Amino acid sequence: MRSENGLDGQRGSFIEQARRRQIIGAAVEVISEVGYGSASLARIAEQAGISKGVISYHFAGKDDLMEQVVIQLYVMGGERIGPAVEAADGARDKLLAYIGSNLDFIAANTKHIAALTDVVLNLRGADGKHRFATAEGEQEIMAPLIEIMRAGQDSGEFGDEFDPVSMAKTIRDVIDGAAGRATREPDFDMDSYSAHVRRVIDVATRKVGNDE
């Protein structure tokens, strides 16, 4: 039997998490409207309908909040993309699921993607370097994709005429390019784009001379 304190603690944690998500959502709206530079805590608090002090209770400052804007989107993406890839059978289907689920996620979260891009380009650490736009971060993002490529070559599902790292970089550039277009072009057709990209990559990863 759970104690009352345990229940209260869980309830308090749930409420705090909901409040943090509310503040992050408000930050996304403000960044989308006025840009990173003008996204003050006061504006974000007004958007959320709370006092600035409430933000300060949940976040150490603007930099901390901006970091969480980026981190939450990565977490959300992982929760959607990971299961889609895991559910697919074989390297080829996993690759196509990876591409499709990434592009579907972008289409469903265009405003948050735009805010993330603004934050990544502007947020810097104490050393003056970009907080997120790093080679290490890029390698971490590409690692699962490279693994799929290598597994497909090992199993014979993919041809061995291409370099897994170069192909992974190509695919990530295509996905990131779609994110940029989705935020700039209101009528961008992600469904058609996704079908086209998957068809092209499917052909590009097949063995030379394999028309199956």
Tab-separated table of C-alpha atoms in Angstrom:
chain	number	residue	atom	x	y	z
A	1	MET	CA	0.000	0.000	0.000
A	2	ARG	CA	1.382	3.407	-0.983
A	3	SER	CA	1.781	6.096	1.620
A	4	GLU	CA	0.044	9.427	1.312
A	5	ASN	CA	3.426	11.105	1.078
A	6	GLY	CA	4.289	8.885	-1.860
A	7	LEU	CA	1.085	9.801	-3.647
A	8	ASP	CA	1.588	13.482	-2.896
A	9	GLY	CA	5.124	13.262	-4.224
A	10	GLN	CA	3.962	11.657	-7.458
A	11	ARG	CA	1.171	14.198	-7.832
A	12	GLY	CA	3.606	17.049	-7.243
A	13	SER	CA	6.063	15.614	-9.763
A	14	PHE	CA	3.299	15.235	-12.362
A	15	ILE	CA	2.163	18.832	-11.834
A	16	GLU	CA	5.732	20.118	-12.076
A	17	GLN	CA	6.327	18.199	-15.297
A	18	ALA	CA	3.095	19.562	-16.756
A	19	ARG	CA	4.088	23.095	-15.798
A	20	ARG	CA	7.523	22.678	-17.391
A	21	ARG	CA	5.927	21.424	-20.597
A	22	GLN	CA	3.558	24.405	-20.538
A	23	ILE	CA	6.473	26.831	-20.201
A	24	ILE	CA	8.462	25.108	-22.936
A	25	GLY	CA	5.395	25.256	-25.196
A	26	ALA	CA	5.059	28.974	-24.494
A	27	ALA	CA	8.753	29.457	-25.273
A	28	VAL	CA	8.266	27.729	-28.626
A	29	GLU	CA	5.380	30.067	-29.462
A	30	VAL	CA	7.342	33.179	-28.503
A	31	ILE	CA	10.500	32.148	-30.362
A	32	SER	CA	8.382	31.412	-33.437
A	33	GLU	CA	6.797	34.867	-33.242
A	34	VAL	CA	9.686	37.157	-32.269
A	35	GLY	CA	12.864	35.083	-32.600
A	36	TYR	CA	15.409	33.852	-30.093
A	37	GLY	CA	16.901	37.273	-29.334
A	38	SER	CA	13.587	38.818	-28.336
A	39	ALA	CA	12.225	35.768	-26.513
A	40	SER	CA	12.565	37.180	-22.987
A	41	LEU	CA	11.344	35.344	-19.918
A	42	ALA	CA	8.788	38.121	-19.442
A	43	ARG	CA	7.319	37.492	-22.915
A	44	ILE	CA	7.294	33.753	-22.330
A	45	ALA	CA	5.589	34.166	-18.956
A	46	GLU	CA	2.940	36.367	-20.548
A	47	GLN	CA	2.373	33.784	-23.284
A	48	ALA	CA	1.995	31.051	-20.665
A	49	GLY	CA	-0.296	33.174	-18.488
A	50	ILE	CA	1.992	32.880	-15.464
A	51	SER	CA	4.393	35.095	-13.557
A	52	LYS	CA	8.051	35.316	-14.461
A	53	GLY	CA	8.799	33.914	-11.005
A	54	VAL	CA	7.122	30.639	-11.924
A	55	ILE	CA	9.565	30.228	-14.797
A	56	SER	CA	12.466	30.989	-12.468
A	57	TYR	CA	11.195	28.284	-10.106
A	58	HIS	CA	11.326	25.624	-12.825
A	59	PHE	CA	14.319	26.808	-14.854
A	60	ALA	CA	17.669	28.319	-13.838
A	61	GLY	CA	17.338	31.055	-16.450
A	62	LYS	CA	16.756	31.703	-20.133
A	63	ASP	CA	19.674	29.519	-21.236
A	64	ASP	CA	18.363	26.607	-19.198
A	65	LEU	CA	14.885	27.024	-20.674
A	66	MET	CA	16.262	27.262	-24.210
A	67	GLU	CA	18.256	24.066	-23.674
A	68	GLN	CA	15.075	22.310	-22.610
A	69	VAL	CA	13.289	23.514	-25.756
A	70	VAL	CA	15.887	21.585	-27.756
A	71	ILE	CA	16.099	18.578	-25.445
A	72	GLN	CA	12.327	18.083	-25.286
A	73	LEU	CA	12.061	17.986	-29.062
A	74	TYR	CA	14.831	15.381	-29.263
A	75	VAL	CA	13.047	13.315	-26.607
A	76	MET	CA	9.730	13.619	-28.439
A	77	GLY	CA	11.410	12.616	-31.690
A	78	GLY	CA	13.062	9.610	-30.086
A	79	GLU	CA	9.752	8.468	-28.633
A	80	ARG	CA	8.176	8.490	-32.089
A	81	ILE	CA	11.049	7.461	-34.353
A	82	GLY	CA	12.619	4.772	-32.159
A	83	PRO	CA	9.545	2.507	-31.938
A	84	ALA	CA	8.844	2.922	-35.665
A	85	VAL	CA	12.348	1.723	-36.531
A	86	GLU	CA	12.284	-1.097	-33.979
A	87	ALA	CA	8.975	-2.390	-35.329
A	88	ALA	CA	10.369	-2.727	-38.862
A	89	ASP	CA	11.849	-6.057	-40.017
A	90	GLY	CA	15.272	-6.036	-41.619
A	91	ALA	CA	17.706	-3.261	-42.365
A	92	ARG	CA	15.921	-1.989	-45.485
A	93	ASP	CA	12.556	-1.592	-43.798
A	94	LYS	CA	14.261	-0.034	-40.765
A	95	LEU	CA	15.993	2.491	-43.016
A	96	LEU	CA	12.760	3.427	-44.776
A	97	ALA	CA	10.955	3.620	-41.417
A	98	TYR	CA	13.713	5.872	-40.084
A	99	ILE	CA	13.325	8.283	-42.989
A	100	GLY	CA	9.539	8.224	-43.004
A	101	SER	CA	9.107	8.647	-39.250
A	102	ASN	CA	11.623	11.505	-39.160
A	103	LEU	CA	9.787	13.371	-41.902
A	104	ASP	CA	6.379	12.642	-40.339
A	105	PHE	CA	7.663	14.019	-37.032
A	106	ILE	CA	8.895	17.197	-38.703
A	107	ALA	CA	5.540	17.706	-40.410
A	108	ALA	CA	3.706	17.302	-37.083
A	109	ASN	CA	6.040	19.633	-35.152
A	110	THR	CA	7.037	22.330	-37.633
A	111	LYS	CA	6.758	25.222	-35.185
A	112	HIS	CA	8.885	23.468	-32.572
A	113	ILE	CA	11.429	22.547	-35.271
A	114	ALA	CA	11.703	26.219	-36.265
A	115	ALA	CA	12.204	27.250	-32.645
A	116	LEU	CA	14.821	24.541	-32.137
A	117	THR	CA	16.751	25.746	-35.192
A	118	ASP	CA	16.754	29.306	-33.860
A	119	VAL	CA	17.989	28.150	-30.464
A	120	VAL	CA	20.699	25.876	-31.880
A	121	LEU	CA	22.072	28.702	-34.027
A	122	ASN	CA	22.174	31.179	-31.147
A	123	LEU	CA	22.601	29.436	-27.789
A	124	ARG	CA	26.205	29.343	-26.596
A	125	GLY	CA	27.897	27.872	-23.543
A	126	ALA	CA	30.108	29.641	-21.020
A	127	ASP	CA	33.069	29.095	-23.369
A	128	GLY	CA	31.332	31.018	-26.143
A	129	LYS	CA	30.904	27.931	-28.319
A	130	HIS	CA	27.593	26.723	-29.683
A	131	ARG	CA	25.808	24.610	-27.103
A	132	PHE	CA	24.292	22.092	-29.508
A	133	ALA	CA	25.783	22.590	-32.988
A	134	THR	CA	28.808	20.343	-32.388
A	135	ALA	CA	30.505	17.516	-34.231
A	136	GLU	CA	29.897	15.255	-31.235
A	137	GLY	CA	26.170	15.973	-31.350
A	138	GLU	CA	26.027	15.237	-35.065
A	139	GLN	CA	27.836	11.932	-34.598
A	140	GLU	CA	25.389	10.918	-31.865
A	141	ILE	CA	22.429	11.642	-34.123
A	142	MET	CA	23.909	9.727	-37.061
A	143	ALA	CA	25.113	6.679	-35.107
A	144	PRO	CA	21.827	4.679	-35.300
A	145	LEU	CA	21.552	5.390	-39.028
A	146	ILE	CA	25.136	4.284	-39.681
A	147	GLU	CA	24.416	1.119	-37.709
A	148	ILE	CA	21.439	0.336	-39.959
A	149	MET	CA	23.600	0.882	-43.057
A	150	ARG	CA	26.340	-1.436	-41.837
A	151	ALA	CA	23.879	-4.098	-40.706
A	152	GLY	CA	22.234	-4.014	-44.134
A	153	GLN	CA	25.561	-4.432	-45.904
A	154	ASP	CA	26.554	-7.274	-43.572
A	155	SER	CA	23.269	-9.073	-44.221
A	156	GLY	CA	23.407	-8.510	-47.976
A	157	GLU	CA	20.229	-6.393	-48.021
A	158	PHE	CA	22.263	-3.395	-49.146
A	159	GLY	CA	24.962	-3.197	-51.755
A	160	ASP	CA	28.522	-2.583	-50.645
A	161	GLU	CA	29.206	0.059	-53.294
A	162	PHE	CA	28.489	2.955	-50.925
A	163	ASP	CA	30.136	4.167	-47.728
A	164	PRO	CA	27.731	3.876	-44.745
A	165	VAL	CA	28.925	7.125	-43.156
A	166	SER	CA	28.612	9.130	-46.377
A	167	MET	CA	25.167	7.680	-47.057
A	168	ALA	CA	24.077	8.476	-43.499
A	169	LYS	CA	25.262	12.073	-43.913
A	170	THR	CA	23.360	12.327	-47.197
A	171	ILE	CA	20.149	11.077	-45.599
A	172	ARG	CA	20.497	13.394	-42.589
A	173	ASP	CA	21.070	16.343	-44.930
A	174	VAL	CA	17.908	15.403	-46.831
A	175	ILE	CA	15.916	15.185	-43.581
A	176	ASP	CA	17.331	18.437	-42.195
A	177	GLY	CA	16.677	20.117	-45.529
A	178	ALA	CA	13.050	19.042	-45.304
A	179	ALA	CA	12.855	20.629	-41.854
A	180	GLY	CA	14.041	23.919	-43.319
A	181	ARG	CA	11.581	23.777	-46.183
A	182	ALA	CA	8.688	22.855	-43.899
A	183	THR	CA	9.347	25.950	-41.774
A	184	ARG	CA	9.761	28.268	-44.781
A	185	GLU	CA	7.133	26.956	-47.189
A	186	PRO	CA	3.550	26.869	-45.858
A	187	ASP	CA	2.402	24.633	-48.738
A	188	PHE	CA	5.328	22.185	-48.571
A	189	ASP	CA	3.981	18.694	-49.324
A	190	MET	CA	5.811	16.478	-46.847
A	191	ASP	CA	3.946	13.317	-47.849
A	192	SER	CA	5.068	13.577	-51.482
A	193	TYR	CA	8.572	14.549	-50.434
A	194	SER	CA	8.797	11.591	-48.051
A	195	ALA	CA	7.641	9.121	-50.707
A	196	HIS	CA	10.162	10.542	-53.175
A	197	VAL	CA	13.081	10.419	-50.734
A	198	ARG	CA	12.340	6.861	-49.634
A	199	ARG	CA	12.119	5.725	-53.257
A	200	VAL	CA	15.453	7.371	-54.135
A	201	ILE	CA	17.284	6.007	-51.082
A	202	ASP	CA	15.792	2.582	-51.609
A	203	VAL	CA	17.291	2.471	-55.104
A	204	ALA	CA	20.593	4.033	-54.013
A	205	THR	CA	21.229	1.366	-51.369
A	206	ARG	CA	20.485	-1.661	-53.550
A	207	LYS	CA	23.191	-3.841	-55.029
A	208	VAL	CA	24.347	-2.737	-58.462
A	209	GLY	CA	22.407	-4.723	-61.041
A	210	ASN	CA	19.727	-5.758	-58.511
A	211	ASP	CA	16.348	-4.710	-59.940
A	212	GLU	CA	14.243	-6.479	-57.295
